[in-house]
PDB file of C-alpha atoms and ligand atoms in Angstrom:
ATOM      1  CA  UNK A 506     -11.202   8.100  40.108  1.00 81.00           C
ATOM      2  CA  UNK A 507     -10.182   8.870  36.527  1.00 83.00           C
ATOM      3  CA  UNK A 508     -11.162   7.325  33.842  1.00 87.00           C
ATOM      4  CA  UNK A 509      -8.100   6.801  30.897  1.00 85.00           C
ATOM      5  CA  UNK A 510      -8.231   5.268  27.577  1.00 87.00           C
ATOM      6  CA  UNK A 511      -6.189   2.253  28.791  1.00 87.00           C
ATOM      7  CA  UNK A 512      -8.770   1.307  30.714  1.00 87.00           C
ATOM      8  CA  UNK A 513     -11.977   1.843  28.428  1.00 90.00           C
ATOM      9  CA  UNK A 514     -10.409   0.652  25.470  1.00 91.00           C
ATOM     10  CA  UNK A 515     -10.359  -2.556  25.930  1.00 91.00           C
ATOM     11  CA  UNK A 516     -14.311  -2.827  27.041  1.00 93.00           C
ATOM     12  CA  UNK A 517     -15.764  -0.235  24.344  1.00 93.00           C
ATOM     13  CA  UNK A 518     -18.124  -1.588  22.020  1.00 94.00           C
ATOM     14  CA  UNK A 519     -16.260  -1.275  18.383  1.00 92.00           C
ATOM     15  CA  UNK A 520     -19.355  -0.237  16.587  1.00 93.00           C
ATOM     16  CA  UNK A 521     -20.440   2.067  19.285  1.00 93.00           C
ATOM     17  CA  UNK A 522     -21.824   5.958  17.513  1.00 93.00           C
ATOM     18  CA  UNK A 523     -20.654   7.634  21.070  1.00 92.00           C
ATOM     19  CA  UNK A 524     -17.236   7.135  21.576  1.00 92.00           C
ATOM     20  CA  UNK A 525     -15.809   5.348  18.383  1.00 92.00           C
ATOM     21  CA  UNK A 526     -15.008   2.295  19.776  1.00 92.00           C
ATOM     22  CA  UNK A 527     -12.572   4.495  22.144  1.00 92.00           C
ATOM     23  CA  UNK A 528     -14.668   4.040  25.392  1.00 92.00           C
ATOM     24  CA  UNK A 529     -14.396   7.820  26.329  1.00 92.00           C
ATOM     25  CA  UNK A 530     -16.758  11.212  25.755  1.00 89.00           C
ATOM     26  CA  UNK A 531     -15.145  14.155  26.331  1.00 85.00           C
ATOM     27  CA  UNK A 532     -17.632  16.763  28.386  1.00 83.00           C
ATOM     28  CA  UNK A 533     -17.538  20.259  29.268  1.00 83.00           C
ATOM     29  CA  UNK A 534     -14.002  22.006  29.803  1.00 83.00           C
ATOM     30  CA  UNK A 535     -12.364  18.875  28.334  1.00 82.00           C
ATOM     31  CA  UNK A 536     -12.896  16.463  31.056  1.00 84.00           C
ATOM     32  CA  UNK A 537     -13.409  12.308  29.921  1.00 86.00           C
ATOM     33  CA  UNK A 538     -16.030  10.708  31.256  1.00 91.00           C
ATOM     34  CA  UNK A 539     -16.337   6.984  30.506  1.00 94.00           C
ATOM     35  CA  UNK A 540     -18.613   6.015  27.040  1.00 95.00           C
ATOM     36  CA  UNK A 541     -22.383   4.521  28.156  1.00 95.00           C
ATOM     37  CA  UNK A 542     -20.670   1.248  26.213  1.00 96.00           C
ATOM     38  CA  UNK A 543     -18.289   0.812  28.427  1.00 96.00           C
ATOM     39  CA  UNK A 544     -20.136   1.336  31.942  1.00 96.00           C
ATOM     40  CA  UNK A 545     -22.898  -1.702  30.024  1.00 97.00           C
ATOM     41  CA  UNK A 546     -19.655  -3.656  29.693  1.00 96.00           C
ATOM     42  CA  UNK A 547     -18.893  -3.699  33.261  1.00 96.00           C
ATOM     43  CA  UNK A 548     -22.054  -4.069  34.704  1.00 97.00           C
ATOM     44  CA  UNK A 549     -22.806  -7.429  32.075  1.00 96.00           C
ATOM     45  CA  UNK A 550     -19.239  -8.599  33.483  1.00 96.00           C
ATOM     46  CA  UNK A 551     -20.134  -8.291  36.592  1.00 96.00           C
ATOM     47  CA  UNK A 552     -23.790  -9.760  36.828  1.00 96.00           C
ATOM     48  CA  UNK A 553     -21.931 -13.260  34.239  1.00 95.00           C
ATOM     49  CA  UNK A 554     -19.639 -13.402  37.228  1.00 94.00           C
ATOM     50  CA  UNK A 555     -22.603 -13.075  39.524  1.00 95.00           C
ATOM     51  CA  UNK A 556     -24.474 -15.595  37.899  1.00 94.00           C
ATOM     52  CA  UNK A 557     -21.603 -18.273  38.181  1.00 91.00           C
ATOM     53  CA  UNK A 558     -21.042 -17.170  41.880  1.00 90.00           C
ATOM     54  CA  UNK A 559     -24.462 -18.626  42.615  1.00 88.00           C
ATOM     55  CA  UNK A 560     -25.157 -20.801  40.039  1.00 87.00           C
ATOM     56  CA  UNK A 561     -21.620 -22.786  41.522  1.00 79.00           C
ATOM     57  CA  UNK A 562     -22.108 -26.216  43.474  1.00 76.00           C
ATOM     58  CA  UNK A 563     -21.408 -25.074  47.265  1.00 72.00           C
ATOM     59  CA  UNK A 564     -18.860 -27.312  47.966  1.00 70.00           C
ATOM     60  CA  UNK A 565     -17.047 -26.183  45.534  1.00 70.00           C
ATOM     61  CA  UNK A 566     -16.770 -22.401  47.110  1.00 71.00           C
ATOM     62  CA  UNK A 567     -13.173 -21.436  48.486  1.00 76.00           C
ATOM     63  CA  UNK A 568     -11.900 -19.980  51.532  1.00 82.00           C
ATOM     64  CA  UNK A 569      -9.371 -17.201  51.384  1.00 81.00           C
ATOM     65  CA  UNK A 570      -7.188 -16.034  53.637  1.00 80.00           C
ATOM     66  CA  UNK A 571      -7.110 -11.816  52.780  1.00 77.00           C
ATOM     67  CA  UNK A 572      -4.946  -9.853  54.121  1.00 73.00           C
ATOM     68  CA  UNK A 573      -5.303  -6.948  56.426  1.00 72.00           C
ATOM     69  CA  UNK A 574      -3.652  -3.103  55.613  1.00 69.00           C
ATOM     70  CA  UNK A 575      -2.102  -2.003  59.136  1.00 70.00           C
ATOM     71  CA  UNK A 576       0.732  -2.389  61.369  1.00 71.00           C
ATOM     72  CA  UNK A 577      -0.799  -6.141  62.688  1.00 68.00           C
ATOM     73  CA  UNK A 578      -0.401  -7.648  59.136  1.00 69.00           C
ATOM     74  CA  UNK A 579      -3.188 -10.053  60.480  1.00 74.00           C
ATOM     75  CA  UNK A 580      -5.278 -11.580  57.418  1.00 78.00           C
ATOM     76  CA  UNK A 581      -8.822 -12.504  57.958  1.00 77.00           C
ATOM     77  CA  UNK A 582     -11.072 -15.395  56.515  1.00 82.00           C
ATOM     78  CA  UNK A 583     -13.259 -14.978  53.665  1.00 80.00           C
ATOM     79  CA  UNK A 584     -15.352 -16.831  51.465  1.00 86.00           C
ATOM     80  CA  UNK A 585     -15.502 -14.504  47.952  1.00 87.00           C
ATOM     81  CA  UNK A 586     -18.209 -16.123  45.880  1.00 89.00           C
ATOM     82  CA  UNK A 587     -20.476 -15.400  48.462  1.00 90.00           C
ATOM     83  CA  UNK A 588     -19.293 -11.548  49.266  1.00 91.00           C
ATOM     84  CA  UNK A 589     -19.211 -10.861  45.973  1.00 93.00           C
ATOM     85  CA  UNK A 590     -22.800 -12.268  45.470  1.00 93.00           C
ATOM     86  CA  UNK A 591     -23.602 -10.097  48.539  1.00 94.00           C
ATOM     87  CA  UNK A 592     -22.211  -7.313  47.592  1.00 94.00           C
ATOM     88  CA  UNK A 593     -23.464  -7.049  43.986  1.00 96.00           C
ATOM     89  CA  UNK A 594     -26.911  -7.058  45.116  1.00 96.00           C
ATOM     90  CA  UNK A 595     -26.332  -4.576  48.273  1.00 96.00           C
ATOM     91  CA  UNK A 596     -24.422  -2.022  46.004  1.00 96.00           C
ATOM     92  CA  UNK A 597     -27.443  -2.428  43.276  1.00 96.00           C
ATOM     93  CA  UNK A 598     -30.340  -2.362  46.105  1.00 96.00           C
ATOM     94  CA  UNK A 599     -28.648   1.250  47.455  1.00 96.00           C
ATOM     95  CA  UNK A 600     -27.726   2.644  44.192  1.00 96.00           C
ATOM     96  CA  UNK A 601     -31.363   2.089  42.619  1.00 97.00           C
ATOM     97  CA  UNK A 602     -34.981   3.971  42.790  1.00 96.00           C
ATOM     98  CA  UNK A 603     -37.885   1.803  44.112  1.00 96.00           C
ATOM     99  CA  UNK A 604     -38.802   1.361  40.525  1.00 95.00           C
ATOM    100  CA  UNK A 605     -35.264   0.587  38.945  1.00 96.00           C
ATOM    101  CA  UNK A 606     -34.681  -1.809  42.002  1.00 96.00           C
ATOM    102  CA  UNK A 607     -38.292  -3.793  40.751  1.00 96.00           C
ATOM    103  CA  UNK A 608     -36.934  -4.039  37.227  1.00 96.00           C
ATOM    104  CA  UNK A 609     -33.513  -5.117  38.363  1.00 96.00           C
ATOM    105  CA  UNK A 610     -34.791  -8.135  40.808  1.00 95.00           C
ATOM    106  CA  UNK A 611     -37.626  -9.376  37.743  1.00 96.00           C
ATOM    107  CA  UNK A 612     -35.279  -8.941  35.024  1.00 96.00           C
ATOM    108  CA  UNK A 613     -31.468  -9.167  36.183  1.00 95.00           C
ATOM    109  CA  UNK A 614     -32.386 -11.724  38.540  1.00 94.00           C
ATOM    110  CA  UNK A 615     -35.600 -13.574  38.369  1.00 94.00           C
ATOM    111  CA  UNK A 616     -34.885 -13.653  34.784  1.00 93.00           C
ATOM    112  CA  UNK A 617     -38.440 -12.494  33.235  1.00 94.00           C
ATOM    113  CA  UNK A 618     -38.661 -11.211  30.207  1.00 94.00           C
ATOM    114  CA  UNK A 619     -39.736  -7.732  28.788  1.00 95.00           C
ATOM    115  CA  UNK A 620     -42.936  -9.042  28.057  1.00 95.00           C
ATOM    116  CA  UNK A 621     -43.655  -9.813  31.910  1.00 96.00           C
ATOM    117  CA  UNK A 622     -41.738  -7.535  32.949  1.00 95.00           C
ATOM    118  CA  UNK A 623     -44.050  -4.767  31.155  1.00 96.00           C
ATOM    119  CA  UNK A 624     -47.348  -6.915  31.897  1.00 95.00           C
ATOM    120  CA  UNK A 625     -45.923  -6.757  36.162  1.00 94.00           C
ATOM    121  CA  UNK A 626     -45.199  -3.018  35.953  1.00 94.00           C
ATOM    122  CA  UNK A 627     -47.409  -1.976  33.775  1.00 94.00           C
ATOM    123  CA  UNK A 628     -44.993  -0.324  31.393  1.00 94.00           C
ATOM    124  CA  UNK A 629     -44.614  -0.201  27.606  1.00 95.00           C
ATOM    125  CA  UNK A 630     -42.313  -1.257  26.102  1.00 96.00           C
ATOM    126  CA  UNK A 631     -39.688   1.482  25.430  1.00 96.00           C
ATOM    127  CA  UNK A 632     -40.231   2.719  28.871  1.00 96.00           C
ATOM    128  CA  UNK A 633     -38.681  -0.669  29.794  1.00 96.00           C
ATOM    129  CA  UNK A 634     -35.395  -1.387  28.156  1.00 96.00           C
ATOM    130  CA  UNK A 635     -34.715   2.686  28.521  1.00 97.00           C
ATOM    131  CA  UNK A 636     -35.150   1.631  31.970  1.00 96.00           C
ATOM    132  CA  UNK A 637     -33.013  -1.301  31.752  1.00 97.00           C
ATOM    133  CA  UNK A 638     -30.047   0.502  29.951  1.00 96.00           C
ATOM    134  CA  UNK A 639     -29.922   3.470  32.658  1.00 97.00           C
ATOM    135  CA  UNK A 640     -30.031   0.335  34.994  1.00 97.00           C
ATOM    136  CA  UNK A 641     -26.764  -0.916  33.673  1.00 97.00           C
ATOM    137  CA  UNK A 642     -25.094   2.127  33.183  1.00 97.00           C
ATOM    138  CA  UNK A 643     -26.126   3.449  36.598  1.00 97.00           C
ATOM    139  CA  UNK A 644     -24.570   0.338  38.447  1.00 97.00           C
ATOM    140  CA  UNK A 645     -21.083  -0.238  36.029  1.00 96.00           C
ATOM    141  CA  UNK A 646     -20.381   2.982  37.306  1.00 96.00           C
ATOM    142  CA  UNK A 647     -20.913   2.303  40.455  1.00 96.00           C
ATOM    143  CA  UNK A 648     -18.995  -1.104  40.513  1.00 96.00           C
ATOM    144  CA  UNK A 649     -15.700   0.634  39.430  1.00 95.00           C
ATOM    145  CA  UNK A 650     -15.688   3.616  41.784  1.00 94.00           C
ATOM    146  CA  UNK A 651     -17.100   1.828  44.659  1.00 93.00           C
ATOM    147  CA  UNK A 652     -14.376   2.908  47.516  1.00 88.00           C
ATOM    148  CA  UNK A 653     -12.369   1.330  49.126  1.00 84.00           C
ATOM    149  CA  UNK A 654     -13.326  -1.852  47.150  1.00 86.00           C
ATOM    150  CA  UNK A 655     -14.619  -1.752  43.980  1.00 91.00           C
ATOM    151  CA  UNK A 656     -15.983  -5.137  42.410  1.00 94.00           C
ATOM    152  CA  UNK A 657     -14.469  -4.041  39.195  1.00 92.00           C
ATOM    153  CA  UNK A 658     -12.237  -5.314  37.777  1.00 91.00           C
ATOM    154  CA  UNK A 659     -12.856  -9.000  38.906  1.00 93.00           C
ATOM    155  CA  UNK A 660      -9.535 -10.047  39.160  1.00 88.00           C
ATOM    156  CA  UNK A 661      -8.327  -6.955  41.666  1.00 87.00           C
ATOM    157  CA  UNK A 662     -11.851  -8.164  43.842  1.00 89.00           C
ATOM    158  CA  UNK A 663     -10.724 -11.750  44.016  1.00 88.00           C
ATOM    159  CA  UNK A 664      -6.924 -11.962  43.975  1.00 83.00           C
ATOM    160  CA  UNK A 665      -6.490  -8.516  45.840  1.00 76.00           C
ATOM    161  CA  UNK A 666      -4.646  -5.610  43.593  1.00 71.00           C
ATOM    162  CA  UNK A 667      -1.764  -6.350  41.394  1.00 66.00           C
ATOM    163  CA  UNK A 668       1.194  -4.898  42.986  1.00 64.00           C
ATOM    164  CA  UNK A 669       4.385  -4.716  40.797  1.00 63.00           C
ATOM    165  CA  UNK A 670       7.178  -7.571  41.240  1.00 65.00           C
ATOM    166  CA  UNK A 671      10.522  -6.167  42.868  1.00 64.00           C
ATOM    167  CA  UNK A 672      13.190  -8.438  43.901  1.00 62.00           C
ATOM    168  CA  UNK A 673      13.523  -9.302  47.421  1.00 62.00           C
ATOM    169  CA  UNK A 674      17.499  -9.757  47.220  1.00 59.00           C
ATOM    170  CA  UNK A 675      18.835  -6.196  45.837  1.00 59.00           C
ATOM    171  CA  UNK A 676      18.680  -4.560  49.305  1.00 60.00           C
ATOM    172  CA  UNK A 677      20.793  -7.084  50.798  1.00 61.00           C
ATOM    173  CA  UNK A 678      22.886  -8.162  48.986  1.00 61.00           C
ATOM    174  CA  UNK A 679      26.412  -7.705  50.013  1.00 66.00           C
ATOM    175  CA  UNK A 680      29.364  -8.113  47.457  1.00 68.00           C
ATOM    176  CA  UNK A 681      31.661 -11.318  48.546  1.00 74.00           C
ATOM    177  CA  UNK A 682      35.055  -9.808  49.479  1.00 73.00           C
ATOM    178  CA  UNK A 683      38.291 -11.971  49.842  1.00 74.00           C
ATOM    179  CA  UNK A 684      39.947 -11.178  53.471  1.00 74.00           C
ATOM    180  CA  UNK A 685      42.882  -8.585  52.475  1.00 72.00           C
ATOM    181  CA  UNK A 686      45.519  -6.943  54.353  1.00 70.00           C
ATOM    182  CA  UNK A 687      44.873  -2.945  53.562  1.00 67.00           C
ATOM    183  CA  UNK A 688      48.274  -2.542  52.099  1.00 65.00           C
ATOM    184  CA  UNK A 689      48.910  -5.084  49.771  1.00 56.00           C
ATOM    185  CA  UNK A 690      49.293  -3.968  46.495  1.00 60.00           C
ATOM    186  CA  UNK A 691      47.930  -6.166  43.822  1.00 59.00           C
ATOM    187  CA  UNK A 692      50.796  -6.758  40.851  1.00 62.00           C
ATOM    188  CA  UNK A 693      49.654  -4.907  37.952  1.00 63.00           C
ATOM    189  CA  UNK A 694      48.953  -7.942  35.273  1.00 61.00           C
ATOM    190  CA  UNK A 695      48.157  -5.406  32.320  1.00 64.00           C
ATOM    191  CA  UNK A 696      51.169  -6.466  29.926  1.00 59.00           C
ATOM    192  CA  UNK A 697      53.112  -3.502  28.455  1.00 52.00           C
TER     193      UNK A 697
HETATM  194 ZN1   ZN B1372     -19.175   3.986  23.447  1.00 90.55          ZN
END
């Protein structure tokens, strides 16, 4: 995919030294690659909506009815809260090392601090949130190029992709035509 201003802008950090606030770098032989800020962005958007997923009461969890690309048109069942929940911690358990994967499960979500974190992995403490900041950036990437579905943004996970609104009527609508005989001429009312 390629990353454009209209998207990044909106999710760059204003004060960021990188990009400007813009939410894109520009690398070698001009080519934009998104801004560290903005791939944090995503992947803190993405573990809030995580958190709220399972956090949620069960019975309040919804059942959708998604449907299917092909020639059927058939939808199929699906409960979101918990795919999403599943898939946020499948996509982060194949994306990480052994090591990142440790840091993500106490930190992201077991919810240690750095201090137990460091005491549990024996690291210091730079080594840690260096570790924890290639952690985020590693995963928002991978939540908004993640093909065919990407859980970024939330809205195109849960609600399916915003398509653009056409009206159903213009292709058939037929103009309403008195019934004429073909020769009649019609008196000219212009007034000379
Ligand atoms: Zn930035």
């Amino acid at each position: 995919m390629e990353w454009t201003r209209s998207e990044t802008l909106a999710l760059a950090a204003p004060r960021c030294n990188t990009c400007v606030g813009l939410g894109l770098r520009i690398g070698r032989n001009k080519t934009t690659h998104p801004c560290n800020c903005v791939l944090r962005a995503i992947f803190r958007t993405c573990l809030d909506r995580f958190r709220e997923c399972t956090a949620r009461e069960k019975y309040m969890s919804r059942v959708t009815l998604d449907p299917l690309p092909g020639k059927d048109r058939r939808g199929a069942w699906g409960r979101k809260d918990e795919e999403f929940s599943a898939d946020f911690c499948l996509v982060s358990k194949r994306t990480l090392t052994e090591l990142e994967h440790r840091i993500f499960r106490y930190h992201f979500l077991l919810g240690a601090d750095w201090k137990l974190c460091c005491r549990k992995l024996r690291m210091d403490r730079g080594n840690f949130f260096h570790s924890v900041y290639r952690i985020e950036q590693k995963l928002g990437r991978v939540f908004r190029e993640l093909e065919p579905y990407s859980l970024f943004p939330l809205d195109d996970y849960f609600h399916g992709p915003v398509k653009s609104v056409t009206s159903s009527l213009t292709p058939r609508v037929v103009p309403i035509r008195p019934p004429l005989r073909k020769s009649v001429q019609l008196p000219d009312l212009r007034i000379a």
